[in-house]
Amino acid sequence: MTALGELIDIDDRTVLVLGQELDLAHGRPDVANALAHRAADTLVLVDTGVGRAFRAALRTAADRVGPWSRALVLTTHGHLDHIGNNDLADELGVPAEHYVPAADLDQMRDPKSYWTRSFRRIAWAAPLPAPALAARVVSLFAPMRPFAAATRTYEQRPLERIRIGALRFTGWTFADGAVRVLRSQGHCAGHVIVHLRDCGVLHLSDEGNGACGAMADADQLKIQTVLGAAAGLFEQEEAAILTDGHTLAVRRGADAVSHLDGLLAQATALHGAALGLTGGGGQIRPSVFTSRYAEAGAGLGVTGANLNPLFTAMMALNQLSELGLRPEDRRTEDRRPEPADDADAPWSRPPLGPADAPDTTS
């Protein structure tokens, strides 16, 4: 049994700081794992979790990997469980830099609006109106300090082409190339993953959260693409150790590849099951689909971080959208359509071709 803030030594200059799972019923926030690593004379912190206890654990981890004379704090994405102690960058007593993804700035500034949007999509599954539920969830993560005086966006640096073995990425390098921040943007709009060259750690953060992304700004193709690329890095021995934002474990070598392949297998199996639930055409209500989708996922042994009815409903809507269905009273060309005022309004597949195309069959 692991405890919040427990430290796992990966090597003498790399430590994984363990978080905890979400427990809405008991008012307990989830806290994302973080990494402390030393690259030459630079302390590298990947995410900062949330809460005073986790902050203290981060300081302990930073001391353990020392000595260092400068600091680099990297935020993988803007969700509350990853950013609460970001101002630690200003308190390390050395010159520090802190970087965040530009696409996630709005949710970092105004998390209540971000979560209201997410919960409004699944009003039939939510115990409270979306604004009230969002306020309740956000309140779990106090104190929230997502910005530091040192904060900049990654996008303020020139974008780099980064080659690791036979694989090619875009992103940014730090510490003379020892730290590679790779754009992934699957779990949410700004997401990045981090490769620590010298110790062989690949930190997926939340790209490995499960078979289907739950957030309104998730991109299923990008999630699956980064999982495949990650497996390739291990098969080419360009990565040796896999960590992520919520798995309370460290995976090495073949075990990491098996885990990544398992996530991709779950994603394709869940897609197939969802297709079977909608394959006959016609209307389907999100609430009905979500219930069947949850049963299918349980039957397939689908796992992931923070599985609960709210996140399952969010995943289900994303799966419907991925299959090409749209709310009938708000048909758009958007890949992720916003639900109508009636969140449980029927979804169906739009007709092929322009709706006003003339009938040429006669």
mmCIF file of C-alpha atoms in Angstrom:
data_model
loop_
_atom_site.group_PDB
_atom_site.id
_atom_site.type_symbol
_atom_site.label_atom_id
_atom_site.label_comp_id
_atom_site.label_asym_id
_atom_site.label_seq_id
_atom_site.Cartn_x
_atom_site.Cartn_y
_atom_site.Cartn_z
ATOM 1 C CA MET A 1 0.000 0.000 0.000
ATOM 2 C CA THR A 2 1.462 3.348 -1.042
ATOM 3 C CA ALA A 3 1.086 6.650 0.762
ATOM 4 C CA LEU A 4 0.824 10.178 -0.621
ATOM 5 C CA GLY A 5 4.302 11.589 -1.126
ATOM 6 C CA GLU A 6 6.100 8.239 -0.976
ATOM 7 C CA LEU A 7 9.410 8.344 -2.857
ATOM 8 C CA ILE A 8 10.581 5.693 -5.296
ATOM 9 C CA ASP A 9 14.287 5.898 -6.141
ATOM 10 C CA ILE A 10 14.846 5.217 -9.835
ATOM 11 C CA ASP A 11 18.569 5.937 -9.622
ATOM 12 C CA ASP A 12 20.818 8.163 -7.527
ATOM 13 C CA ARG A 13 19.577 11.302 -9.307
ATOM 14 C CA THR A 14 15.991 10.440 -10.216
ATOM 15 C CA VAL A 15 13.038 10.023 -7.844
ATOM 16 C CA LEU A 16 9.343 9.400 -8.514
ATOM 17 C CA VAL A 17 7.060 11.104 -5.983
ATOM 18 C CA LEU A 18 3.775 9.225 -5.683
ATOM 19 C CA GLY A 19 0.389 10.906 -5.606
ATOM 20 C CA GLN A 20 -3.034 9.520 -4.748
ATOM 21 C CA GLU A 21 -6.335 8.592 -6.400
ATOM 22 C CA LEU A 22 -9.420 10.790 -6.542
ATOM 23 C CA ASP A 23 -12.135 10.110 -3.960
ATOM 24 C CA LEU A 24 -15.017 12.507 -4.624
ATOM 25 C CA ALA A 25 -17.294 10.827 -2.108
ATOM 26 C CA HIS A 26 -14.899 11.640 0.719
ATOM 27 C CA GLY A 27 -13.725 15.001 -0.619
ATOM 28 C CA ARG A 28 -10.211 13.832 -1.407
ATOM 29 C CA PRO A 29 -8.485 15.229 -4.509
ATOM 30 C CA ASP A 30 -6.369 13.146 -6.778
ATOM 31 C CA VAL A 31 -2.707 14.139 -6.777
ATOM 32 C CA ALA A 32 -0.545 13.393 -9.790
ATOM 33 C CA ASN A 33 2.834 11.737 -9.536
ATOM 34 C CA ALA A 34 5.860 13.977 -10.023
ATOM 35 C CA LEU A 35 9.493 13.405 -10.928
ATOM 36 C CA ALA A 36 12.618 14.945 -9.444
ATOM 37 C CA HIS A 37 15.756 14.505 -11.558
ATOM 38 C CA ARG A 38 19.198 16.072 -11.692
ATOM 39 C CA ALA A 39 20.729 16.748 -15.100
ATOM 40 C CA ALA A 40 24.311 17.902 -14.430
ATOM 41 C CA ASP A 41 23.816 20.930 -12.126
ATOM 42 C CA THR A 42 20.101 21.389 -12.941
ATOM 43 C CA LEU A 43 17.226 20.189 -10.776
ATOM 44 C CA VAL A 44 14.347 19.083 -13.011
ATOM 45 C CA LEU A 45 10.860 18.804 -11.511
ATOM 46 C CA VAL A 46 8.193 17.311 -13.772
ATOM 47 C CA ASP A 47 4.810 18.460 -12.394
ATOM 48 C CA THR A 48 4.229 19.581 -8.830
ATOM 49 C CA GLY A 49 1.043 17.819 -7.679
ATOM 50 C CA VAL A 50 -1.129 19.669 -5.203
ATOM 51 C CA GLY A 51 -1.297 20.195 -1.457
ATOM 52 C CA ARG A 52 1.125 20.984 1.328
ATOM 53 C CA ALA A 53 2.037 17.358 2.096
ATOM 54 C CA PHE A 54 2.983 16.715 -1.516
ATOM 55 C CA ARG A 55 4.931 19.977 -1.631
ATOM 56 C CA ALA A 56 7.014 18.816 1.311
ATOM 57 C CA ALA A 57 7.641 15.481 -0.405
ATOM 58 C CA LEU A 58 8.807 17.309 -3.537
ATOM 59 C CA ARG A 59 11.301 19.303 -1.476
ATOM 60 C CA THR A 60 12.599 16.076 0.053
ATOM 61 C CA ALA A 61 12.945 14.489 -3.392
ATOM 62 C CA ALA A 62 14.752 17.569 -4.702
ATOM 63 C CA ASP A 63 17.238 17.403 -1.838
ATOM 64 C CA ARG A 64 17.741 13.680 -2.436
ATOM 65 C CA VAL A 65 18.832 14.110 -6.072
ATOM 66 C CA GLY A 66 21.156 17.093 -5.333
ATOM 67 C CA PRO A 67 23.419 18.954 -5.425
ATOM 68 C CA TRP A 68 22.139 21.455 -8.002
ATOM 69 C CA SER A 69 22.628 25.134 -8.683
ATOM 70 C CA ARG A 70 19.708 25.893 -11.007
ATOM 71 C CA ALA A 71 16.177 24.549 -11.467
ATOM 72 C CA LEU A 72 13.784 23.691 -14.271
ATOM 73 C CA VAL A 73 10.102 23.030 -13.493
ATOM 74 C CA LEU A 74 8.097 21.427 -16.305
ATOM 75 C CA THR A 75 4.297 21.258 -16.339
ATOM 76 C CA THR A 76 2.952 18.443 -18.529
ATOM 77 C CA HIS A 77 -0.559 19.935 -18.723
ATOM 78 C CA GLY A 78 -2.900 22.280 -16.924
ATOM 79 C CA HIS A 79 -5.107 19.961 -14.845
ATOM 80 C CA LEU A 80 -5.416 20.827 -11.180
ATOM 81 C CA ASP A 81 -3.799 17.678 -9.810
ATOM 82 C CA HIS A 82 -0.530 18.517 -11.633
ATOM 83 C CA ILE A 83 -0.081 22.262 -11.038
ATOM 84 C CA GLY A 84 -0.964 23.166 -7.472
ATOM 85 C CA ASN A 85 2.616 23.726 -6.262
ATOM 86 C CA ASN A 86 4.044 25.375 -9.376
ATOM 87 C CA ASP A 87 5.118 28.442 -7.414
ATOM 88 C CA LEU A 88 7.743 26.218 -5.799
ATOM 89 C CA ALA A 89 9.902 27.322 -8.753
ATOM 90 C CA ASP A 90 10.322 30.670 -6.984
ATOM 91 C CA GLU A 91 11.285 29.148 -3.629
ATOM 92 C CA LEU A 92 14.195 26.872 -4.502
ATOM 93 C CA GLY A 93 16.854 29.480 -3.819
ATOM 94 C CA VAL A 94 18.527 29.130 -7.227
ATOM 95 C CA PRO A 95 17.880 30.582 -10.697
ATOM 96 C CA ALA A 96 14.778 28.800 -11.980
ATOM 97 C CA GLU A 97 12.673 28.432 -15.096
ATOM 98 C CA HIS A 98 9.089 27.170 -15.239
ATOM 99 C CA TYR A 99 7.273 26.179 -18.426
ATOM 100 C CA VAL A 100 3.602 25.422 -19.125
ATOM 101 C CA PRO A 101 1.721 24.603 -22.363
ATOM 102 C CA ALA A 102 0.138 27.683 -23.942
ATOM 103 C CA ALA A 103 -3.022 25.762 -24.902
ATOM 104 C CA ASP A 104 -3.742 25.055 -21.219
ATOM 105 C CA LEU A 105 -3.364 28.595 -19.885
ATOM 106 C CA ASP A 106 -7.101 29.341 -19.947
ATOM 107 C CA GLN A 107 -7.991 26.347 -17.793
ATOM 108 C CA MET A 108 -5.139 27.122 -15.411
ATOM 109 C CA ARG A 109 -6.447 30.670 -14.960
ATOM 110 C CA ASP A 110 -10.105 29.645 -14.745
ATOM 111 C CA PRO A 111 -10.472 25.959 -13.844
ATOM 112 C CA LYS A 112 -14.138 26.353 -12.839
ATOM 113 C CA SER A 113 -15.127 27.243 -16.415
ATOM 114 C CA TYR A 114 -13.121 24.314 -17.783
ATOM 115 C CA TRP A 115 -14.792 21.815 -15.470
ATOM 116 C CA THR A 116 -18.222 23.392 -15.882
ATOM 117 C CA ARG A 117 -17.945 22.740 -19.602
ATOM 118 C CA SER A 118 -16.932 19.145 -18.921
ATOM 119 C CA PHE A 119 -19.775 18.474 -16.480
ATOM 120 C CA ARG A 120 -22.433 20.291 -18.512
ATOM 121 C CA ARG A 121 -21.918 17.687 -21.247
ATOM 122 C CA ILE A 122 -22.980 14.919 -18.853
ATOM 123 C CA ALA A 123 -25.722 16.621 -16.856
ATOM 124 C CA TRP A 124 -27.771 13.391 -16.685
ATOM 125 C CA ALA A 125 -24.914 11.708 -14.762
ATOM 126 C CA ALA A 126 -23.950 14.609 -12.489
ATOM 127 C CA PRO A 127 -25.203 14.856 -8.895
ATOM 128 C CA LEU A 128 -25.241 18.680 -9.035
ATOM 129 C CA PRO A 129 -25.705 21.346 -11.724
ATOM 130 C CA ALA A 130 -22.492 21.733 -13.685
ATOM 131 C CA PRO A 131 -21.350 25.073 -12.177
ATOM 132 C CA ALA A 132 -21.929 23.848 -8.618
ATOM 133 C CA LEU A 133 -20.213 20.516 -9.251
ATOM 134 C CA ALA A 134 -17.263 22.258 -10.901
ATOM 135 C CA ALA A 135 -16.923 24.611 -7.930
ATOM 136 C CA ARG A 136 -17.019 21.663 -5.540
ATOM 137 C CA VAL A 137 -14.359 19.742 -7.464
ATOM 138 C CA VAL A 138 -12.061 22.754 -7.842
ATOM 139 C CA SER A 139 -12.350 23.490 -4.115
ATOM 140 C CA LEU A 140 -10.792 20.097 -3.318
ATOM 141 C CA PHE A 141 -7.476 21.244 -4.762
ATOM 142 C CA ALA A 142 -6.813 24.270 -2.537
ATOM 143 C CA PRO A 143 -4.344 25.811 -2.122
ATOM 144 C CA MET A 144 -3.827 26.210 -5.858
ATOM 145 C CA ARG A 145 -0.691 28.032 -7.002
ATOM 146 C CA PRO A 146 -0.301 27.303 -10.729
ATOM 147 C CA PHE A 147 1.961 30.221 -11.634
ATOM 148 C CA ALA A 148 5.344 31.476 -10.522
ATOM 149 C CA ALA A 149 7.317 34.582 -11.336
ATOM 150 C CA ALA A 150 9.472 32.264 -13.464
ATOM 151 C CA THR A 151 6.517 30.932 -15.502
ATOM 152 C CA ARG A 152 6.689 31.051 -19.294
ATOM 153 C CA THR A 153 5.014 28.975 -21.996
ATOM 154 C CA TYR A 154 6.927 26.353 -23.924
ATOM 155 C CA GLU A 155 5.704 28.086 -27.064
ATOM 156 C CA GLN A 156 7.772 31.147 -26.201
ATOM 157 C CA ARG A 157 10.771 29.029 -27.196
ATOM 158 C CA PRO A 158 11.477 28.041 -30.814
ATOM 159 C CA LEU A 159 9.887 24.707 -31.693
ATOM 160 C CA GLU A 160 12.467 21.994 -32.308
ATOM 161 C CA ARG A 161 12.502 18.839 -34.370
ATOM 162 C CA ILE A 162 13.665 16.121 -31.989
ATOM 163 C CA ARG A 163 14.921 12.762 -33.177
ATOM 164 C CA ILE A 164 15.175 9.907 -30.687
ATOM 165 C CA GLY A 165 16.445 6.770 -32.373
ATOM 166 C CA ALA A 166 14.351 6.237 -35.484
ATOM 167 C CA LEU A 167 11.424 8.250 -34.118
ATOM 168 C CA ARG A 168 10.782 11.909 -34.750
ATOM 169 C CA PHE A 169 8.954 14.382 -32.543
ATOM 170 C CA THR A 170 8.485 18.104 -32.149
ATOM 171 C CA GLY A 171 8.960 19.882 -28.858
ATOM 172 C CA TRP A 172 11.718 21.490 -26.807
ATOM 173 C CA THR A 173 15.023 20.412 -25.288
ATOM 174 C CA PHE A 174 16.649 21.599 -22.079
ATOM 175 C CA ALA A 175 19.859 20.986 -20.127
ATOM 176 C CA ASP A 176 21.991 20.502 -23.239
ATOM 177 C CA GLY A 177 19.538 17.975 -24.652
ATOM 178 C CA ALA A 178 19.329 15.807 -21.527
ATOM 179 C CA VAL A 179 15.656 16.755 -21.042
ATOM 180 C CA ARG A 180 13.239 16.453 -23.941
ATOM 181 C CA VAL A 181 9.707 17.802 -23.806
ATOM 182 C CA LEU A 182 7.663 16.160 -26.578
ATOM 183 C CA ARG A 183 4.300 17.450 -27.754
ATOM 184 C CA SER A 184 1.521 14.860 -27.480
ATOM 185 C CA GLN A 185 -1.762 16.796 -26.944
ATOM 186 C CA GLY A 186 -3.983 13.752 -26.498
ATOM 187 C CA HIS A 187 -5.221 13.793 -22.902
ATOM 188 C CA CYS A 188 -5.935 17.509 -23.260
ATOM 189 C CA ALA A 189 -5.111 20.306 -25.671
ATOM 190 C CA GLY A 190 -1.685 21.265 -24.345
ATOM 191 C CA HIS A 191 -0.313 17.962 -23.041
ATOM 192 C CA VAL A 192 3.383 17.118 -23.326
ATOM 193 C CA ILE A 193 5.428 14.095 -22.293
ATOM 194 C CA VAL A 194 8.989 14.161 -20.962
ATOM 195 C CA HIS A 195 12.012 12.017 -21.882
ATOM 196 C CA LEU A 196 15.008 12.102 -19.540
ATOM 197 C CA ARG A 197 17.867 10.983 -21.751
ATOM 198 C CA ASP A 198 20.518 10.016 -19.227
ATOM 199 C CA CYS A 199 18.372 7.779 -17.013
ATOM 200 C CA GLY A 200 16.105 6.519 -19.805
ATOM 201 C CA VAL A 201 12.876 7.612 -18.112
ATOM 202 C CA LEU A 202 9.875 8.335 -20.317
ATOM 203 C CA HIS A 203 7.169 10.110 -18.340
ATOM 204 C CA LEU A 204 3.778 9.862 -20.068
ATOM 205 C CA SER A 205 1.979 11.916 -17.448
ATOM 206 C CA ASP A 206 -1.733 11.403 -18.261
ATOM 207 C CA GLU A 207 -1.455 10.133 -21.838
ATOM 208 C CA GLY A 208 -1.517 6.648 -20.319
ATOM 209 C CA ASN A 209 -4.662 7.191 -18.231
ATOM 210 C CA GLY A 210 -6.750 4.603 -20.033
ATOM 211 C CA ALA A 211 -8.251 3.313 -23.242
ATOM 212 C CA CYS A 212 -10.295 6.423 -24.010
ATOM 213 C CA GLY A 213 -9.699 10.039 -23.100
ATOM 214 C CA ALA A 214 -12.362 11.639 -20.921
ATOM 215 C CA MET A 215 -11.773 15.361 -21.184
ATOM 216 C CA ALA A 216 -13.732 17.623 -23.527
ATOM 217 C CA ASP A 217 -10.457 18.622 -25.222
ATOM 218 C CA ALA A 218 -9.071 15.071 -25.489
ATOM 219 C CA ASP A 219 -7.977 13.647 -28.844
ATOM 220 C CA GLN A 220 -8.237 9.863 -29.103
ATOM 221 C CA LEU A 221 -5.973 9.559 -32.148
ATOM 222 C CA LYS A 222 -3.199 11.525 -30.454
ATOM 223 C CA ILE A 223 -3.475 9.412 -27.298
ATOM 224 C CA GLN A 224 -3.123 6.222 -29.302
ATOM 225 C CA THR A 225 -0.328 7.641 -31.454
ATOM 226 C CA VAL A 226 1.774 8.626 -28.469
ATOM 227 C CA LEU A 227 1.245 5.211 -26.841
ATOM 228 C CA GLY A 228 2.545 3.573 -30.019
ATOM 229 C CA ALA A 229 5.504 5.954 -30.223
ATOM 230 C CA ALA A 230 6.329 5.299 -26.582
ATOM 231 C CA ALA A 231 6.377 1.540 -27.213
ATOM 232 C CA GLY A 232 8.718 2.181 -30.123
ATOM 233 C CA LEU A 233 11.153 4.069 -27.891
ATOM 234 C CA PHE A 234 11.345 1.084 -25.558
ATOM 235 C CA GLU A 235 11.736 -1.422 -28.367
ATOM 236 C CA GLN A 236 14.649 0.647 -29.722
ATOM 237 C CA GLU A 237 16.129 0.882 -26.211
ATOM 238 C CA GLU A 238 15.913 4.667 -26.315
ATOM 239 C CA ALA A 239 13.782 4.480 -23.155
ATOM 240 C CA ALA A 240 14.200 2.042 -20.289
ATOM 241 C CA ILE A 241 11.741 3.133 -17.578
ATOM 242 C CA LEU A 242 8.104 4.160 -17.944
ATOM 243 C CA THR A 243 6.351 6.413 -15.447
ATOM 244 C CA ASP A 244 3.074 8.286 -15.651
ATOM 245 C CA GLY A 245 0.825 10.626 -13.743
ATOM 246 C CA HIS A 246 -1.317 8.165 -11.833
ATOM 247 C CA THR A 247 0.069 4.629 -11.909
ATOM 248 C CA LEU A 248 1.729 4.026 -8.566
ATOM 249 C CA ALA A 249 4.467 1.940 -10.159
ATOM 250 C CA VAL A 250 7.616 2.049 -12.290
ATOM 251 C CA ARG A 251 7.707 -0.175 -15.390
ATOM 252 C CA ARG A 252 10.883 -1.276 -17.097
ATOM 253 C CA GLY A 253 11.750 -2.662 -20.525
ATOM 254 C CA ALA A 254 9.475 -5.406 -21.767
ATOM 255 C CA ASP A 255 6.975 -4.769 -18.978
ATOM 256 C CA ALA A 256 6.576 -1.181 -20.210
ATOM 257 C CA VAL A 257 6.002 -2.347 -23.800
ATOM 258 C CA SER A 258 3.435 -4.905 -22.627
ATOM 259 C CA HIS A 259 1.617 -2.215 -20.652
ATOM 260 C CA LEU A 260 1.523 0.170 -23.630
ATOM 261 C CA ASP A 261 0.375 -2.585 -25.978
ATOM 262 C CA GLY A 262 -2.313 -3.470 -23.455
ATOM 263 C CA LEU A 263 -3.646 0.082 -23.454
ATOM 264 C CA LEU A 264 -3.813 0.072 -27.257
ATOM 265 C CA ALA A 265 -5.539 -3.311 -27.211
ATOM 266 C CA GLN A 266 -8.102 -1.971 -24.750
ATOM 267 C CA ALA A 267 -8.660 1.106 -26.918
ATOM 268 C CA THR A 268 -9.378 -0.934 -30.046
ATOM 269 C CA ALA A 269 -11.551 -3.425 -28.155
ATOM 270 C CA LEU A 270 -13.557 -0.640 -26.539
ATOM 271 C CA HIS A 271 -13.988 1.074 -29.900
ATOM 272 C CA GLY A 272 -15.315 -2.192 -31.339
ATOM 273 C CA ALA A 273 -17.700 -2.671 -28.448
ATOM 274 C CA ALA A 274 -18.977 0.904 -28.820
ATOM 275 C CA LEU A 275 -19.467 0.371 -32.534
ATOM 276 C CA GLY A 276 -21.558 -2.675 -31.760
ATOM 277 C CA LEU A 277 -23.728 -0.610 -29.424
ATOM 278 C CA THR A 278 -24.400 1.982 -32.134
ATOM 279 C CA GLY A 279 -23.911 -0.010 -35.321
ATOM 280 C CA GLY A 280 -27.559 -0.394 -36.256
ATOM 281 C CA GLY A 281 -27.941 3.314 -36.906
ATOM 282 C CA GLY A 282 -30.768 5.440 -35.554
ATOM 283 C CA GLN A 283 -30.895 7.384 -32.351
ATOM 284 C CA ILE A 284 -29.181 6.685 -29.065
ATOM 285 C CA ARG A 285 -29.380 8.714 -25.878
ATOM 286 C CA PRO A 286 -26.053 9.416 -24.162
ATOM 287 C CA SER A 287 -27.330 8.138 -20.816
ATOM 288 C CA VAL A 288 -28.380 4.820 -22.336
ATOM 289 C CA PHE A 289 -25.158 4.489 -24.290
ATOM 290 C CA THR A 290 -23.086 5.332 -21.210
ATOM 291 C CA SER A 291 -24.722 2.551 -19.198
ATOM 292 C CA ARG A 292 -24.054 -0.007 -21.920
ATOM 293 C CA TYR A 293 -20.584 1.373 -22.544
ATOM 294 C CA ALA A 294 -19.681 0.999 -18.870
ATOM 295 C CA GLU A 295 -20.857 -2.625 -18.932
ATOM 296 C CA ALA A 296 -18.798 -3.288 -22.047
ATOM 297 C CA GLY A 297 -15.723 -1.707 -20.499
ATOM 298 C CA ALA A 298 -16.086 -3.770 -17.342
ATOM 299 C CA GLY A 299 -16.438 -6.920 -19.438
ATOM 300 C CA LEU A 300 -13.268 -6.065 -21.338
ATOM 301 C CA GLY A 301 -11.355 -5.344 -18.144
ATOM 302 C CA VAL A 302 -10.768 -1.734 -19.137
ATOM 303 C CA THR A 303 -8.731 0.126 -16.551
ATOM 304 C CA GLY A 304 -7.558 3.688 -16.114
ATOM 305 C CA ALA A 305 -7.019 6.516 -13.687
ATOM 306 C CA ASN A 306 -9.913 7.758 -11.542
ATOM 307 C CA LEU A 307 -12.578 5.531 -13.047
ATOM 308 C CA ASN A 308 -15.920 6.739 -11.726
ATOM 309 C CA PRO A 309 -19.400 7.340 -13.193
ATOM 310 C CA LEU A 310 -18.642 10.952 -14.155
ATOM 311 C CA PHE A 311 -15.430 10.129 -16.008
ATOM 312 C CA THR A 312 -17.062 7.106 -17.650
ATOM 313 C CA ALA A 313 -19.864 9.328 -18.962
ATOM 314 C CA MET A 314 -17.296 11.793 -20.300
ATOM 315 C CA MET A 315 -15.438 8.960 -22.016
ATOM 316 C CA ALA A 316 -18.683 7.682 -23.508
ATOM 317 C CA LEU A 317 -19.454 11.030 -25.148
ATOM 318 C CA ASN A 318 -15.964 11.159 -26.608
ATOM 319 C CA GLN A 319 -16.424 7.637 -27.932
ATOM 320 C CA LEU A 320 -19.740 8.574 -29.574
ATOM 321 C CA SER A 321 -18.070 11.550 -31.213
ATOM 322 C CA GLU A 322 -15.159 9.400 -32.404
ATOM 323 C CA LEU A 323 -17.641 7.023 -34.035
ATOM 324 C CA GLY A 324 -19.111 9.933 -35.985
ATOM 325 C CA LEU A 325 -22.340 10.501 -34.035
ATOM 326 C CA ARG A 326 -23.584 13.982 -33.232
ATOM 327 C CA PRO A 327 -26.361 15.488 -31.087
ATOM 328 C CA GLU A 328 -29.364 15.677 -33.421
ATOM 329 C CA ASP A 329 -30.312 19.229 -32.498
ATOM 330 C CA ARG A 330 -26.783 20.607 -32.814
ATOM 331 C CA ARG A 331 -25.210 19.094 -35.919
ATOM 332 C CA THR A 332 -21.874 20.748 -36.680
ATOM 333 C CA GLU A 333 -18.665 19.957 -38.448
ATOM 334 C CA ASP A 334 -16.926 20.132 -35.074
ATOM 335 C CA ARG A 335 -15.042 17.001 -34.062
ATOM 336 C CA ARG A 336 -16.154 17.564 -30.469
ATOM 337 C CA PRO A 337 -19.606 19.153 -30.645
ATOM 338 C CA GLU A 338 -20.951 20.908 -27.615
ATOM 339 C CA PRO A 339 -24.130 19.263 -26.326
ATOM 340 C CA ALA A 340 -27.447 21.031 -26.601
ATOM 341 C CA ASP A 341 -29.282 22.475 -23.610
ATOM 342 C CA ASP A 342 -30.766 18.995 -23.142
ATOM 343 C CA ALA A 343 -27.529 17.105 -22.509
ATOM 344 C CA ASP A 344 -29.326 13.768 -22.944
ATOM 345 C CA ALA A 345 -30.786 14.676 -26.337
ATOM 346 C CA PRO A 346 -30.453 11.836 -28.867
ATOM 347 C CA TRP A 347 -27.304 11.416 -30.919
ATOM 348 C CA SER A 348 -27.158 9.802 -34.360
ATOM 349 C CA ARG A 349 -24.981 9.696 -37.440
ATOM 350 C CA PRO A 350 -25.456 12.691 -39.738
ATOM 351 C CA PRO A 351 -26.533 11.904 -43.298
ATOM 352 C CA LEU A 352 -23.708 11.432 -45.752
ATOM 353 C CA GLY A 353 -23.331 14.381 -48.083
ATOM 354 C CA PRO A 354 -24.856 17.863 -47.833
ATOM 355 C CA ALA A 355 -28.217 17.903 -46.084
ATOM 356 C CA ASP A 356 -29.748 19.997 -48.893
ATOM 357 C CA ALA A 357 -28.278 18.012 -51.792
ATOM 358 C CA PRO A 358 -30.836 17.323 -54.553
ATOM 359 C CA ASP A 359 -32.142 13.803 -54.967
ATOM 360 C CA THR A 360 -30.538 12.399 -58.131
ATOM 361 C CA THR A 361 -31.702 8.808 -57.749
ATOM 362 C CA SER A 362 -34.804 9.109 -59.946
#
